[in-house]
Amino acid sequence: MEPIHLTTERLLLRPFTSSDVPAVHAACQDPDIPRYTSVPSPYTPEDARAFVEAKCPDGWRDDSMYTFGLFSREDARLIGSMCLVRLAELRTPERQAELGYWTAKEARGHGYTVEAAREVIRWAFEDLGVERLEWYAEAGNEGSRAVALKAGFRMEGTMRSKIVYNGTRRDAWVGSLLPSDLGRPTHTPYLPFPERG
């Protein structure tokens, strides 16, 4: 897919460019980002350059990962990063993807990541035909969970031993979002399991 731009009231969501390498490197010095994401630690300028100049464009080109840099429309500062991954499942009857994100430390607590997530979700459902969007985070990552909840995800539980961090398996929280949760149509009919009382 050709990379696209999305906009919200306060944000421009666009592919990263080489000029963003210093800002990505600076943001990923915050220990919470490598602690709860797949970002390497320590995070070097070379890691930032590989992410911005190779991994992200390759993901758009081979339809494996659609990554957006989140930037303030007011002053163009980096707010964070958001991506859709597991895109191979868009070409199967499951039509699923996964939403992931990180937020620069100084931008947290202002609702930017929720605002961006709502726009990426809209795009995923309307333009990509996603029928189930998933979110995972290590159990205990309250910030990521708060964003997911505000964006409309429903928590489905805890997956045991899902994430490996520093050689240790850890539990993960999991949530999902369906088009019908937001009043949107879906192509494939859904037959939920009846609740047992």
mmCIF file of C-alpha atoms in Angstrom:
data_model
loop_
_atom_site.group_PDB
_atom_site.id
_atom_site.type_symbol
_atom_site.label_atom_id
_atom_site.label_comp_id
_atom_site.label_asym_id
_atom_site.label_seq_id
_atom_site.Cartn_x
_atom_site.Cartn_y
_atom_site.Cartn_z
ATOM 1 C CA MET A 1 0.000 0.000 0.000
ATOM 2 C CA GLU A 2 1.131 3.518 -0.656
ATOM 3 C CA PRO A 3 1.650 5.357 2.663
ATOM 4 C CA ILE A 4 -1.150 7.750 3.549
ATOM 5 C CA HIS A 5 -1.724 10.720 5.851
ATOM 6 C CA LEU A 6 -4.601 11.022 8.316
ATOM 7 C CA THR A 7 -5.609 14.084 10.311
ATOM 8 C CA THR A 8 -7.521 14.755 13.500
ATOM 9 C CA GLU A 9 -8.400 17.981 15.241
ATOM 10 C CA ARG A 10 -4.933 18.282 16.808
ATOM 11 C CA LEU A 11 -2.776 15.748 14.990
ATOM 12 C CA LEU A 12 -1.210 14.834 11.686
ATOM 13 C CA LEU A 13 -0.644 11.092 11.309
ATOM 14 C CA ARG A 14 1.956 10.505 8.606
ATOM 15 C CA PRO A 15 4.746 8.135 7.664
ATOM 16 C CA PHE A 16 8.057 8.897 9.344
ATOM 17 C CA THR A 17 10.785 10.593 7.286
ATOM 18 C CA SER A 18 14.547 10.767 7.778
ATOM 19 C CA SER A 19 14.188 14.161 9.454
ATOM 20 C CA ASP A 20 12.232 12.439 12.284
ATOM 21 C CA VAL A 21 15.135 10.195 13.336
ATOM 22 C CA PRO A 22 16.431 12.549 16.100
ATOM 23 C CA ALA A 23 12.939 12.979 17.618
ATOM 24 C CA VAL A 24 12.244 9.219 17.541
ATOM 25 C CA HIS A 25 15.618 8.544 19.144
ATOM 26 C CA ALA A 26 14.989 11.139 21.865
ATOM 27 C CA ALA A 27 11.482 9.858 22.632
ATOM 28 C CA CYS A 28 12.653 6.256 22.932
ATOM 29 C CA GLN A 29 15.157 7.175 25.647
ATOM 30 C CA ASP A 30 12.197 7.085 28.049
ATOM 31 C CA PRO A 31 12.563 3.691 29.789
ATOM 32 C CA ASP A 32 8.808 3.035 29.700
ATOM 33 C CA ILE A 33 8.830 2.737 25.900
ATOM 34 C CA PRO A 34 11.285 -0.181 25.637
ATOM 35 C CA ARG A 35 9.836 -1.592 28.854
ATOM 36 C CA TYR A 36 6.403 -2.096 27.315
ATOM 37 C CA THR A 37 7.092 -2.329 23.567
ATOM 38 C CA SER A 38 9.454 -4.160 21.242
ATOM 39 C CA VAL A 39 11.745 -1.097 21.031
ATOM 40 C CA PRO A 40 15.371 -2.126 21.724
ATOM 41 C CA SER A 41 17.105 -1.027 24.904
ATOM 42 C CA PRO A 42 19.425 0.787 24.916
ATOM 43 C CA TYR A 43 17.932 2.638 21.941
ATOM 44 C CA THR A 44 20.610 4.065 19.677
ATOM 45 C CA PRO A 45 20.467 6.591 16.831
ATOM 46 C CA GLU A 46 21.099 3.639 14.507
ATOM 47 C CA ASP A 47 17.995 1.892 15.911
ATOM 48 C CA ALA A 48 15.923 5.010 15.219
ATOM 49 C CA ARG A 49 17.313 5.300 11.699
ATOM 50 C CA ALA A 50 16.603 1.611 10.940
ATOM 51 C CA PHE A 51 13.034 2.002 12.234
ATOM 52 C CA VAL A 52 12.312 5.209 10.312
ATOM 53 C CA GLU A 53 14.195 4.507 7.073
ATOM 54 C CA ALA A 54 13.803 0.736 6.677
ATOM 55 C CA LYS A 55 11.260 -0.991 8.931
ATOM 56 C CA CYS A 56 8.434 1.522 8.500
ATOM 57 C CA PRO A 57 8.696 1.980 4.708
ATOM 58 C CA ASP A 58 9.162 -1.765 4.227
ATOM 59 C CA GLY A 59 5.985 -2.371 6.246
ATOM 60 C CA TRP A 60 3.942 -0.110 3.959
ATOM 61 C CA ARG A 61 5.532 -1.601 0.848
ATOM 62 C CA ASP A 62 4.923 -5.261 1.751
ATOM 63 C CA ASP A 63 1.632 -4.693 3.627
ATOM 64 C CA SER A 64 3.000 -6.136 6.866
ATOM 65 C CA MET A 65 2.856 -3.028 9.090
ATOM 66 C CA TYR A 66 1.272 0.383 8.557
ATOM 67 C CA THR A 67 3.098 2.812 10.839
ATOM 68 C CA PHE A 68 2.206 6.440 11.474
ATOM 69 C CA GLY A 69 4.193 9.072 13.258
ATOM 70 C CA LEU A 70 1.841 11.192 15.368
ATOM 71 C CA PHE A 71 2.674 14.888 15.123
ATOM 72 C CA SER A 72 1.106 18.001 16.615
ATOM 73 C CA ARG A 73 -0.597 20.114 13.955
ATOM 74 C CA GLU A 74 0.192 23.189 16.039
ATOM 75 C CA ASP A 75 3.979 22.891 16.234
ATOM 76 C CA ALA A 76 4.891 19.650 14.363
ATOM 77 C CA ARG A 77 6.414 18.044 17.478
ATOM 78 C CA LEU A 78 6.487 14.248 17.728
ATOM 79 C CA ILE A 79 3.666 12.905 19.902
ATOM 80 C CA GLY A 80 4.231 9.196 19.342
ATOM 81 C CA SER A 81 3.900 6.288 16.961
ATOM 82 C CA MET A 82 0.959 4.073 16.047
ATOM 83 C CA CYS A 83 0.745 1.061 13.790
ATOM 84 C CA LEU A 84 -1.464 -1.668 12.488
ATOM 85 C CA VAL A 85 0.263 -5.047 12.433
ATOM 86 C CA ARG A 86 -0.619 -8.673 11.626
ATOM 87 C CA LEU A 87 -1.972 -7.414 8.311
ATOM 88 C CA ALA A 88 -1.674 -10.803 6.586
ATOM 89 C CA GLU A 89 -4.932 -11.624 8.370
ATOM 90 C CA LEU A 90 -6.653 -8.927 6.294
ATOM 91 C CA ARG A 91 -6.298 -11.224 3.296
ATOM 92 C CA THR A 92 -8.038 -14.133 5.053
ATOM 93 C CA PRO A 93 -11.674 -14.585 6.080
ATOM 94 C CA GLU A 94 -10.734 -13.489 9.627
ATOM 95 C CA ARG A 95 -10.010 -9.888 8.431
ATOM 96 C CA GLN A 96 -8.168 -9.029 11.635
ATOM 97 C CA ALA A 97 -5.366 -6.648 12.569
ATOM 98 C CA GLU A 98 -3.670 -5.462 15.757
ATOM 99 C CA LEU A 99 -3.246 -1.879 16.943
ATOM 100 C CA GLY A 100 -0.033 -0.861 18.706
ATOM 101 C CA TYR A 101 1.308 2.490 19.901
ATOM 102 C CA TRP A 102 3.715 4.414 22.080
ATOM 103 C CA THR A 103 3.526 8.002 23.273
ATOM 104 C CA ALA A 104 6.392 10.384 23.973
ATOM 105 C CA LYS A 105 6.625 11.028 27.708
ATOM 106 C CA GLU A 106 5.923 14.767 27.540
ATOM 107 C CA ALA A 107 2.807 14.167 25.392
ATOM 108 C CA ARG A 108 1.102 11.732 27.770
ATOM 109 C CA GLY A 109 -2.052 12.647 29.609
ATOM 110 C CA HIS A 110 -3.444 14.988 26.936
ATOM 111 C CA GLY A 111 -5.624 12.512 25.008
ATOM 112 C CA TYR A 112 -3.467 12.589 21.869
ATOM 113 C CA THR A 113 -3.040 8.831 21.570
ATOM 114 C CA VAL A 114 -6.771 8.208 22.022
ATOM 115 C CA GLU A 115 -7.489 10.838 19.363
ATOM 116 C CA ALA A 116 -5.057 9.173 16.961
ATOM 117 C CA ALA A 117 -6.362 5.691 17.765
ATOM 118 C CA ARG A 118 -9.935 6.685 16.957
ATOM 119 C CA GLU A 119 -8.848 7.914 13.523
ATOM 120 C CA VAL A 120 -6.736 4.834 12.757
ATOM 121 C CA ILE A 121 -9.631 2.639 13.896
ATOM 122 C CA ARG A 122 -12.022 4.528 11.601
ATOM 123 C CA TRP A 123 -9.607 4.060 8.686
ATOM 124 C CA ALA A 124 -9.099 0.363 9.503
ATOM 125 C CA PHE A 125 -12.826 -0.365 9.578
ATOM 126 C CA GLU A 126 -13.935 1.871 6.702
ATOM 127 C CA ASP A 127 -11.067 1.668 4.240
ATOM 128 C CA LEU A 128 -9.217 -1.563 5.033
ATOM 129 C CA GLY A 129 -12.244 -3.715 5.843
ATOM 130 C CA VAL A 130 -10.978 -4.843 9.259
ATOM 131 C CA GLU A 131 -13.665 -6.869 11.050
ATOM 132 C CA ARG A 132 -11.824 -7.464 14.336
ATOM 133 C CA LEU A 133 -9.143 -5.206 15.746
ATOM 134 C CA GLU A 134 -7.052 -6.513 18.625
ATOM 135 C CA TRP A 135 -4.904 -4.832 21.251
ATOM 136 C CA TYR A 136 -2.339 -6.452 23.561
ATOM 137 C CA ALA A 137 -0.220 -5.049 26.359
ATOM 138 C CA GLU A 138 1.787 -6.562 29.157
ATOM 139 C CA ALA A 139 -0.450 -6.978 32.184
ATOM 140 C CA GLY A 140 0.181 -3.939 34.359
ATOM 141 C CA ASN A 141 0.602 -1.446 31.518
ATOM 142 C CA GLU A 142 -2.197 0.783 32.795
ATOM 143 C CA GLY A 143 -1.426 3.639 30.387
ATOM 144 C CA SER A 144 -1.847 1.511 27.280
ATOM 145 C CA ARG A 145 -4.966 -0.100 28.710
ATOM 146 C CA ALA A 146 -6.507 3.313 29.467
ATOM 147 C CA VAL A 147 -5.962 4.402 25.854
ATOM 148 C CA ALA A 148 -7.493 1.173 24.523
ATOM 149 C CA LEU A 149 -10.558 1.524 26.748
ATOM 150 C CA LYS A 150 -11.111 5.161 25.784
ATOM 151 C CA ALA A 151 -10.789 4.215 22.120
ATOM 152 C CA GLY A 152 -13.597 1.667 22.573
ATOM 153 C CA PHE A 153 -11.794 -1.644 23.023
ATOM 154 C CA ARG A 154 -13.470 -4.235 25.224
ATOM 155 C CA MET A 155 -11.184 -6.096 27.570
ATOM 156 C CA GLU A 156 -11.329 -9.848 27.032
ATOM 157 C CA GLY A 157 -9.013 -11.052 29.747
ATOM 158 C CA THR A 158 -5.455 -12.013 30.526
ATOM 159 C CA MET A 159 -3.373 -14.267 28.302
ATOM 160 C CA ARG A 160 -0.870 -16.256 30.311
ATOM 161 C CA SER A 161 2.780 -16.225 29.318
ATOM 162 C CA LYS A 162 2.100 -14.252 26.094
ATOM 163 C CA ILE A 163 4.992 -11.753 26.125
ATOM 164 C CA VAL A 164 8.696 -12.440 26.544
ATOM 165 C CA TYR A 165 10.569 -9.533 28.158
ATOM 166 C CA ASN A 166 14.236 -9.796 29.171
ATOM 167 C CA GLY A 167 14.114 -13.574 29.010
ATOM 168 C CA THR A 168 11.008 -13.894 31.182
ATOM 169 C CA ARG A 169 7.521 -14.823 29.988
ATOM 170 C CA ARG A 170 4.836 -12.416 31.193
ATOM 171 C CA ASP A 171 1.076 -12.236 31.067
ATOM 172 C CA ALA A 172 -0.711 -9.900 28.671
ATOM 173 C CA TRP A 173 -4.014 -8.104 28.752
ATOM 174 C CA VAL A 174 -6.030 -8.470 25.568
ATOM 175 C CA GLY A 175 -8.907 -6.483 24.145
ATOM 176 C CA SER A 176 -10.813 -6.302 20.908
ATOM 177 C CA LEU A 177 -12.907 -3.859 18.962
ATOM 178 C CA LEU A 178 -15.520 -4.804 16.385
ATOM 179 C CA PRO A 179 -17.132 -2.458 13.891
ATOM 180 C CA SER A 180 -20.487 -3.183 15.542
ATOM 181 C CA ASP A 181 -19.112 -1.859 18.872
ATOM 182 C CA LEU A 182 -19.029 1.544 17.166
ATOM 183 C CA GLY A 183 -22.332 1.148 15.314
ATOM 184 C CA ARG A 184 -20.601 0.311 12.022
ATOM 185 C CA PRO A 185 -21.615 -2.473 9.641
ATOM 186 C CA THR A 186 -19.511 -5.567 9.056
ATOM 187 C CA HIS A 187 -19.430 -7.796 5.992
ATOM 188 C CA THR A 188 -19.316 -11.124 7.840
ATOM 189 C CA PRO A 189 -22.278 -11.901 10.136
ATOM 190 C CA TYR A 190 -21.432 -12.319 13.815
ATOM 191 C CA LEU A 191 -23.052 -14.988 15.993
ATOM 192 C CA PRO A 192 -22.033 -14.347 19.615
ATOM 193 C CA PHE A 193 -22.102 -17.187 22.116
ATOM 194 C CA PRO A 194 -25.241 -16.846 24.264
ATOM 195 C CA GLU A 195 -24.576 -15.819 27.858
ATOM 196 C CA ARG A 196 -25.228 -18.500 30.441
ATOM 197 C CA GLY A 197 -26.835 -17.330 33.642
#
